[in-house]
CSV table of N, CA and C and ligand atoms in Angstrom, one decimal:
chain,number,residue,atom,x,y,z
E,1,MET,N,11.2,8.6,9.4
E,1,MET,CA,12.1,7.8,10.3
E,1,MET,C,11.4,6.5,10.7
E,2,ALA,N,12.1,5.4,10.8
E,2,ALA,CA,11.5,4.1,11.0
E,2,ALA,C,10.9,4.1,12.4
E,3,ASP,N,9.8,3.4,12.5
E,3,ASP,CA,9.1,3.3,13.8
E,3,ASP,C,9.4,1.9,14.3
E,4,GLU,N,10.0,1.7,15.4
E,4,GLU,CA,10.5,0.4,15.9
E,4,GLU,C,9.3,-0.6,16.1
E,5,ARG,N,8.1,-0.1,16.4
E,5,ARG,CA,7.0,-1.0,16.7
E,5,ARG,C,6.0,-1.1,15.5
E,6,CYS,N,6.5,-0.7,14.3
E,6,CYS,CA,5.6,-0.7,13.2
E,6,CYS,C,5.7,-2.0,12.4
E,7,LEU,N,4.6,-2.6,12.1
E,7,LEU,CA,4.6,-3.9,11.4
E,7,LEU,C,5.2,-3.7,10.0
E,8,PHE,N,4.8,-2.6,9.3
E,8,PHE,CA,5.3,-2.4,7.9
E,8,PHE,C,6.7,-2.0,7.9
E,9,CYS,N,7.2,-1.2,8.9
E,9,CYS,CA,8.6,-0.9,9.0
E,9,CYS,C,9.4,-2.2,9.2
E,10,ASP,N,8.8,-3.2,9.9
E,10,ASP,CA,9.5,-4.5,10.1
E,10,ASP,C,9.6,-5.2,8.7
E,11,ILE,N,8.6,-5.1,7.9
E,11,ILE,CA,8.6,-5.7,6.6
E,11,ILE,C,9.7,-5.0,5.7
E,12,VAL,N,9.7,-3.7,5.8
E,12,VAL,CA,10.8,-2.9,5.1
E,12,VAL,C,12.2,-3.3,5.5
E,13,ALA,N,12.3,-3.6,6.8
E,13,ALA,CA,13.7,-3.9,7.3
E,13,ALA,C,14.0,-5.4,7.2
E,14,GLY,N,13.0,-6.2,6.7
E,14,GLY,CA,13.3,-7.6,6.5
E,14,GLY,C,13.1,-8.4,7.8
E,15,ARG,N,12.6,-7.8,8.8
E,15,ARG,CA,12.4,-8.5,10.1
E,15,ARG,C,11.1,-9.4,10.1
E,16,LEU,N,10.2,-9.0,9.1
E,16,LEU,CA,9.0,-9.8,9.0
E,16,LEU,C,8.8,-10.1,7.5
E,17,PRO,N,8.6,-11.4,7.3
E,17,PRO,CA,8.5,-11.8,5.9
E,17,PRO,C,7.2,-11.3,5.2
E,18,ALA,N,7.3,-11.1,3.9
E,18,ALA,CA,6.2,-10.7,3.1
E,18,ALA,C,6.5,-11.2,1.7
E,19,THR,N,5.4,-11.4,0.9
E,19,THR,CA,5.5,-11.8,-0.5
E,19,THR,C,5.5,-10.5,-1.3
E,20,LEU,N,6.8,-10.2,-1.7
E,20,LEU,CA,6.9,-8.9,-2.5
E,20,LEU,C,6.5,-9.1,-3.9
E,21,VAL,N,5.8,-8.0,-4.5
E,21,VAL,CA,5.4,-8.0,-5.8
E,21,VAL,C,6.2,-7.0,-6.6
E,22,HIS,N,6.7,-6.0,-5.9
E,22,HIS,CA,7.5,-4.9,-6.5
E,22,HIS,C,8.4,-4.3,-5.4
E,23,GLU,N,9.6,-3.8,-5.8
E,23,GLU,CA,10.3,-3.0,-4.8
E,23,GLU,C,11.3,-2.1,-5.6
E,24,ASP,N,11.5,-0.9,-5.1
E,24,ASP,CA,12.5,0.0,-5.6
E,24,ASP,C,13.1,0.7,-4.3
E,25,ASP,N,13.9,1.7,-4.6
E,25,ASP,CA,14.6,2.3,-3.4
E,25,ASP,C,13.6,3.1,-2.5
E,26,GLU,N,12.4,3.4,-3.0
E,26,GLU,CA,11.5,4.2,-2.1
E,26,GLU,C,10.2,3.5,-1.7
E,27,VAL,N,9.9,2.5,-2.5
E,27,VAL,CA,8.5,1.9,-2.4
E,27,VAL,C,8.6,0.3,-2.4
E,28,LEU,N,7.7,-0.3,-1.6
E,28,LEU,CA,7.6,-1.7,-1.6
E,28,LEU,C,6.1,-2.1,-1.9
E,29,ALA,N,5.9,-3.2,-2.6
E,29,ALA,CA,4.6,-3.7,-2.8
E,29,ALA,C,4.6,-5.2,-2.4
E,30,PHE,N,3.6,-5.6,-1.6
E,30,PHE,CA,3.6,-7.0,-1.2
E,30,PHE,C,2.1,-7.4,-1.0
E,31,ARG,N,1.9,-8.7,-1.0
E,31,ARG,CA,0.5,-9.3,-0.9
E,31,ARG,C,0.0,-9.1,0.5
E,32,ASP,N,-1.3,-8.7,0.6
E,32,ASP,CA,-2.0,-8.6,1.8
E,32,ASP,C,-2.1,-9.9,2.5
E,33,ILE,N,-1.9,-10.0,3.8
E,33,ILE,CA,-1.9,-11.3,4.5
E,33,ILE,C,-3.4,-11.9,4.5
E,34,ALA,N,-4.4,-11.0,4.4
E,34,ALA,CA,-5.8,-11.4,4.5
E,34,ALA,C,-6.5,-10.8,3.3
E,35,PRO,N,-6.3,-11.4,2.1
E,35,PRO,CA,-6.8,-10.8,0.9
E,35,PRO,C,-8.3,-10.7,0.8
E,36,ARG,N,-8.8,-9.5,0.4
E,36,ARG,CA,-10.2,-9.3,0.3
E,36,ARG,C,-10.7,-9.4,-1.2
E,37,ALA,N,-9.8,-9.7,-2.1
E,37,ALA,CA,-10.1,-9.9,-3.5
E,37,ALA,C,-9.0,-10.7,-4.1
E,38,PRO,N,-9.3,-11.3,-5.2
E,38,PRO,CA,-8.2,-12.2,-5.9
E,38,PRO,C,-6.9,-11.5,-6.0
E,39,VAL,N,-6.9,-10.2,-6.3
E,39,VAL,CA,-5.7,-9.4,-6.2
E,39,VAL,C,-5.8,-8.5,-5.1
E,40,HIS,N,-4.9,-8.5,-4.1
E,40,HIS,CA,-4.9,-7.6,-3.0
E,40,HIS,C,-3.5,-7.3,-2.6
E,41,VAL,N,-2.9,-6.2,-3.1
E,41,VAL,CA,-1.5,-5.9,-2.9
E,41,VAL,C,-1.5,-4.6,-2.1
E,42,LEU,N,-0.5,-4.5,-1.2
E,42,LEU,CA,-0.3,-3.2,-0.4
E,42,LEU,C,0.9,-2.5,-1.0
E,43,VAL,N,0.8,-1.2,-1.3
E,43,VAL,CA,1.9,-0.4,-1.8
E,43,VAL,C,2.3,0.6,-0.7
E,44,ILE,N,3.5,0.5,-0.2
E,44,ILE,CA,3.9,1.3,0.9
E,44,ILE,C,5.2,2.1,0.6
E,45,PRO,N,5.4,3.3,1.3
E,45,PRO,CA,6.7,3.9,1.2
E,45,PRO,C,7.7,3.2,2.2
E,46,ARG,N,9.0,3.1,1.8
E,46,ARG,CA,9.9,2.5,2.8
E,46,ARG,C,10.0,3.4,4.0
E,47,ARG,N,9.9,4.7,3.8
E,47,ARG,CA,9.9,5.7,4.9
E,47,ARG,C,8.6,5.6,5.7
E,48,HIS,N,8.7,5.7,7.0
E,48,HIS,CA,7.5,5.6,7.9
E,48,HIS,C,6.7,6.9,7.8
E,49,LEU,N,5.6,6.9,7.1
E,49,LEU,CA,4.6,7.9,7.2
E,49,LEU,C,3.3,7.2,7.7
E,50,VAL,N,2.5,7.9,8.5
E,50,VAL,CA,1.4,7.3,9.1
E,50,VAL,C,0.2,7.1,8.2
E,51,SER,N,-0.1,8.2,7.4
E,51,SER,CA,-1.2,8.1,6.5
E,51,SER,C,-1.0,9.2,5.4
E,52,VAL,N,-2.0,9.3,4.6
E,52,VAL,CA,-1.9,10.4,3.5
E,52,VAL,C,-1.8,11.8,4.2
E,53,MET,N,-2.2,11.9,5.4
E,53,MET,CA,-2.1,13.2,6.1
E,53,MET,C,-0.6,13.6,6.3
E,54,ASP,N,0.3,12.6,6.2
E,54,ASP,CA,1.7,12.9,6.4
E,54,ASP,C,2.4,13.4,5.1
E,55,PHE,N,1.7,13.3,4.0
E,55,PHE,CA,2.4,13.8,2.7
E,55,PHE,C,2.6,15.3,2.8
E,56,GLY,N,3.9,15.7,2.6
E,56,GLY,CA,4.2,17.1,2.6
E,56,GLY,C,4.4,17.6,1.2
E,57,GLU,N,4.7,18.9,1.2
E,57,GLU,CA,4.9,19.6,-0.1
E,57,GLU,C,6.1,19.0,-0.9
E,58,ASP,N,7.1,18.5,-0.1
E,58,ASP,CA,8.3,17.9,-0.8
E,58,ASP,C,8.1,16.4,-1.2
E,59,ASP,N,6.9,15.9,-0.9
E,59,ASP,CA,6.7,14.5,-1.2
E,59,ASP,C,6.1,14.1,-2.5
E,60,ALA,N,6.0,15.2,-3.4
E,60,ALA,CA,5.5,14.9,-4.7
E,60,ALA,C,6.2,13.8,-5.4
E,61,PRO,N,7.6,13.8,-5.4
E,61,PRO,CA,8.3,12.7,-6.1
E,61,PRO,C,7.9,11.3,-5.5
E,62,LEU,N,7.8,11.2,-4.2
E,62,LEU,CA,7.4,9.9,-3.5
E,62,LEU,C,6.0,9.5,-4.0
E,63,LEU,N,5.1,10.5,-4.0
E,63,LEU,CA,3.7,10.2,-4.4
E,63,LEU,C,3.7,9.6,-5.9
E,64,SER,N,4.5,10.3,-6.7
E,64,SER,CA,4.6,9.9,-8.1
E,64,SER,C,5.1,8.5,-8.2
E,65,ARG,N,6.2,8.2,-7.4
E,65,ARG,CA,6.8,6.8,-7.3
E,65,ARG,C,5.7,5.8,-6.9
E,66,MET,N,4.9,6.1,-5.9
E,66,MET,CA,3.9,5.2,-5.4
E,66,MET,C,2.9,4.9,-6.4
E,67,PHE,N,2.5,5.9,-7.2
E,67,PHE,CA,1.5,5.6,-8.3
E,67,PHE,C,2.2,4.9,-9.4
E,68,ALA,N,3.4,5.1,-9.7
E,68,ALA,CA,4.1,4.3,-10.7
E,68,ALA,C,4.1,2.8,-10.2
E,69,ALA,N,4.4,2.6,-9.0
E,69,ALA,CA,4.4,1.2,-8.4
E,69,ALA,C,3.0,0.6,-8.5
E,70,ILE,N,1.9,1.4,-8.3
E,70,ILE,CA,0.6,0.9,-8.4
E,70,ILE,C,0.3,0.5,-9.8
E,71,ARG,N,0.7,1.3,-10.8
E,71,ARG,CA,0.5,0.9,-12.2
E,71,ARG,C,1.2,-0.3,-12.5
E,72,GLU,N,2.4,-0.4,-12.0
E,72,GLU,CA,3.3,-1.6,-12.3
E,72,GLU,C,2.6,-2.9,-11.7
E,73,VAL,N,2.1,-2.8,-10.5
E,73,VAL,CA,1.4,-3.9,-9.8
E,73,VAL,C,0.2,-4.3,-10.6
E,74,ALA,N,-0.6,-3.3,-11.0
E,74,ALA,CA,-1.8,-3.6,-11.8
E,74,ALA,C,-1.5,-4.3,-13.1
E,75,ARG,N,-0.4,-3.9,-13.8
E,75,ARG,CA,0.0,-4.6,-15.0
E,75,ARG,C,0.5,-6.0,-14.7
E,76,ARG,N,1.3,-6.1,-13.7
E,76,ARG,CA,1.9,-7.4,-13.3
E,76,ARG,C,0.9,-8.4,-12.8
E,77,GLU,N,-0.2,-7.9,-12.1
E,77,GLU,CA,-1.2,-8.8,-11.6
E,77,GLU,C,-2.3,-9.0,-12.6
E,78,GLY,N,-2.2,-8.4,-13.7
E,78,GLY,CA,-3.2,-8.7,-14.8
E,78,GLY,C,-4.5,-8.0,-14.6
E,79,VAL,N,-4.6,-6.9,-13.9
E,79,VAL,CA,-5.9,-6.2,-13.7
E,79,VAL,C,-5.9,-4.8,-14.3
E,80,ALA,N,-4.8,-4.4,-15.0
E,80,ALA,CA,-4.7,-3.1,-15.6
E,80,ALA,C,-5.8,-2.9,-16.6
E,81,ASP,N,-6.2,-3.9,-17.4
E,81,ASP,CA,-7.3,-3.7,-18.4
E,81,ASP,C,-8.7,-4.0,-17.8
E,82,THR,N,-8.8,-4.9,-16.9
E,82,THR,CA,-10.1,-5.3,-16.3
E,82,THR,C,-10.5,-4.2,-15.3
E,83,GLY,N,-9.6,-3.5,-14.7
E,83,GLY,CA,-9.9,-2.5,-13.7
E,83,GLY,C,-9.6,-3.0,-12.3
E,84,PHE,N,-9.4,-2.0,-11.4
E,84,PHE,CA,-9.0,-2.3,-10.0
E,84,PHE,C,-9.4,-1.1,-9.2
E,85,ARG,N,-9.2,-1.2,-7.9
E,85,ARG,CA,-9.5,-0.1,-7.0
E,85,ARG,C,-8.2,0.2,-6.1
E,86,VAL,N,-8.0,1.5,-5.9
E,86,VAL,CA,-6.9,1.9,-5.1
E,86,VAL,C,-7.5,2.6,-3.9
E,87,VAL,N,-7.2,2.1,-2.6
E,87,VAL,CA,-7.8,2.7,-1.4
E,87,VAL,C,-6.7,2.9,-0.4
E,88,SER,N,-6.8,4.1,0.3
E,88,SER,CA,-5.9,4.3,1.4
E,88,SER,C,-6.8,4.7,2.6
E,89,ASN,N,-6.9,3.8,3.6
E,89,ASN,CA,-7.7,4.1,4.8
E,89,ASN,C,-6.9,5.0,5.7
E,90,ALA,N,-7.5,6.0,6.2
E,90,ALA,CA,-6.8,6.9,7.1
E,90,ALA,C,-7.6,7.1,8.4
E,91,GLY,N,-6.9,6.8,9.5
E,91,GLY,CA,-7.5,7.1,10.8
E,91,GLY,C,-8.6,6.1,11.2
E,92,ARG,N,-9.2,6.4,12.4
E,92,ARG,CA,-10.2,5.5,13.0
E,92,ARG,C,-11.4,5.3,12.1
E,93,ASN,N,-12.0,6.4,11.7
E,93,ASN,CA,-13.2,6.3,10.9
E,93,ASN,C,-12.9,5.8,9.5
E,94,GLY,N,-11.7,5.9,9.0
E,94,GLY,CA,-11.3,5.4,7.7
E,94,GLY,C,-11.1,3.9,7.8
E,95,GLY,N,-11.0,3.4,9.0
E,95,GLY,CA,-10.8,1.9,9.1
E,95,GLY,C,-9.4,1.5,9.0
E,96,GLN,N,-8.4,2.5,9.3
E,96,GLN,CA,-7.0,2.1,9.2
E,96,GLN,C,-6.6,1.3,10.4
E,97,THR,N,-6.0,0.1,10.2
E,97,THR,CA,-5.6,-0.7,11.3
E,97,THR,C,-4.1,-0.8,11.4
E,98,VAL,N,-3.3,-0.5,10.4
E,98,VAL,CA,-1.8,-0.4,10.4
E,98,VAL,C,-1.4,1.0,10.2
E,99,GLY,N,-0.7,1.6,11.2
E,99,GLY,CA,-0.3,3.0,11.1
E,99,GLY,C,0.9,3.3,10.3
E,100,HIS,N,1.0,2.7,9.1
E,100,HIS,CA,2.1,3.0,8.2
E,100,HIS,C,1.4,3.2,6.8
E,101,LEU,N,1.5,4.3,6.2
E,101,LEU,CA,0.8,4.6,5.0
E,101,LEU,C,0.9,3.5,4.0
E,102,HIS,N,-0.3,3.1,3.5
E,102,HIS,CA,-0.4,2.1,2.4
E,102,HIS,C,-1.5,2.3,1.5
E,103,PHE,N,-1.3,2.0,0.3
E,103,PHE,CA,-2.4,2.0,-0.7
E,103,PHE,C,-2.8,0.5,-1.0
E,104,HIS,N,-4.0,0.2,-0.8
E,104,HIS,CA,-4.5,-1.2,-1.2
E,104,HIS,C,-4.8,-1.1,-2.7
E,105,VAL,N,-4.3,-2.1,-3.4
E,105,VAL,CA,-4.6,-2.3,-4.8
E,105,VAL,C,-5.5,-3.6,-4.9
E,106,LEU,N,-6.8,-3.4,-5.2
E,106,LEU,CA,-7.7,-4.5,-5.2
E,106,LEU,C,-8.3,-4.8,-6.5
E,107,GLY,N,-8.4,-6.0,-6.9
E,107,GLY,CA,-8.9,-6.3,-8.3
E,107,GLY,C,-9.2,-7.8,-8.4
E,108,GLY,N,-9.5,-8.2,-9.7
E,108,GLY,CA,-9.7,-9.6,-10.0
E,108,GLY,C,-11.2,-10.0,-9.8
E,109,ARG,N,-12.0,-9.1,-9.3
E,109,ARG,CA,-13.5,-9.2,-9.3
E,109,ARG,C,-14.1,-7.9,-9.3
E,110,PHE,N,-15.4,-7.8,-9.6
E,110,PHE,CA,-16.1,-6.5,-9.6
E,110,PHE,C,-16.1,-6.0,-8.2
E,111,MET,N,-15.7,-4.7,-8.0
E,111,MET,CA,-15.6,-4.1,-6.7
E,111,MET,C,-16.9,-3.3,-6.5
E,112,THR,N,-17.7,-3.6,-5.5
E,112,THR,CA,-18.9,-2.9,-5.2
E,112,THR,C,-18.7,-1.5,-4.8
E,113,TRP,N,-19.7,-0.7,-4.9
E,113,TRP,CA,-19.6,0.7,-4.5
E,113,TRP,C,-20.9,1.1,-3.9
E,114,PRO,N,-21.0,1.9,-2.8
E,114,PRO,CA,-19.9,2.4,-2.1
E,114,PRO,C,-19.3,1.3,-1.1
E,115,PRO,N,-18.1,1.5,-0.6
E,115,PRO,CA,-17.5,0.6,0.3
E,115,PRO,C,-18.3,0.7,1.7
E,116,GLY,N,-18.3,-0.3,2.5
E,116,GLY,CA,-19.0,-0.2,3.8
E,116,GLY,C,-18.4,0.7,4.8
H,201,5GP,P1,-5.8,-1.0,6.8
H,201,5GP,O1,-6.8,-1.8,7.6
H,201,5GP,O2,-4.8,-0.3,7.8
H,201,5GP,O3,-6.4,-0.2,5.7
H,201,5GP,O4,-5.0,-2.1,6.1
H,201,5GP,C1,-4.0,-2.9,6.7
H,201,5GP,C2,-3.9,-4.2,5.9
H,201,5GP,O5,-2.7,-4.8,6.3
H,201,5GP,C3,-5.0,-5.2,6.1
H,201,5GP,O6,-5.7,-5.5,4.9
H,201,5GP,C4,-4.3,-6.4,6.7
H,201,5GP,O7,-4.8,-7.6,6.2
H,201,5GP,C5,-2.9,-6.2,6.3
H,201,5GP,N1,-1.9,-6.8,7.1
H,201,5GP,C6,-1.9,-6.7,8.5
H,201,5GP,N2,-0.8,-7.3,9.0
H,201,5GP,C7,-0.1,-7.8,7.9
H,201,5GP,C8,1.2,-8.5,7.8
H,201,5GP,O8,1.9,-8.8,8.8
H,201,5GP,N3,1.6,-8.8,6.5
H,201,5GP,C9,0.8,-8.5,5.4
H,201,5GP,N4,1.3,-8.8,4.2
H,201,5GP,N5,-0.3,-7.8,5.5
H,201,5GP,C10,-0.8,-7.4,6.7
H,202,ZN,ZN1,6.3,2.1,9.7
């Protein structure tokens, strides 16, 4: 269910502008407003889920769609061959700042490990 005070639900609803990279009936992908790498795209479900903790048994098709979108973004952004990183921060210690599930797709430079 849409959360009225959720930034990413606002993007889904078209109330807040975003630079879309990919969209389908279940998933949106758009550029991060404060990119941490030359390629930094956020892949989100249209449906409001808070984090990966909200994935249920019935959400396997959604998860599959999200990863299809991630592969599509990686190809479209030219990082499929050079490599990229997929990250989903969850909760306070995970560093999550927006409470609507999202996968960061980061690439275009060497990604150091481990993350801070
Ligand atoms: P988190 O910190 O929750 O893992 O990731 C949230 C991400 O959303 C951050 O990288 C932040 O830059 C991005 N972000 C926050 N507000 C907006 C916005 O209004 N538009 C877009 N495109 N990205 C946003
Ligand atoms: Zn939301």
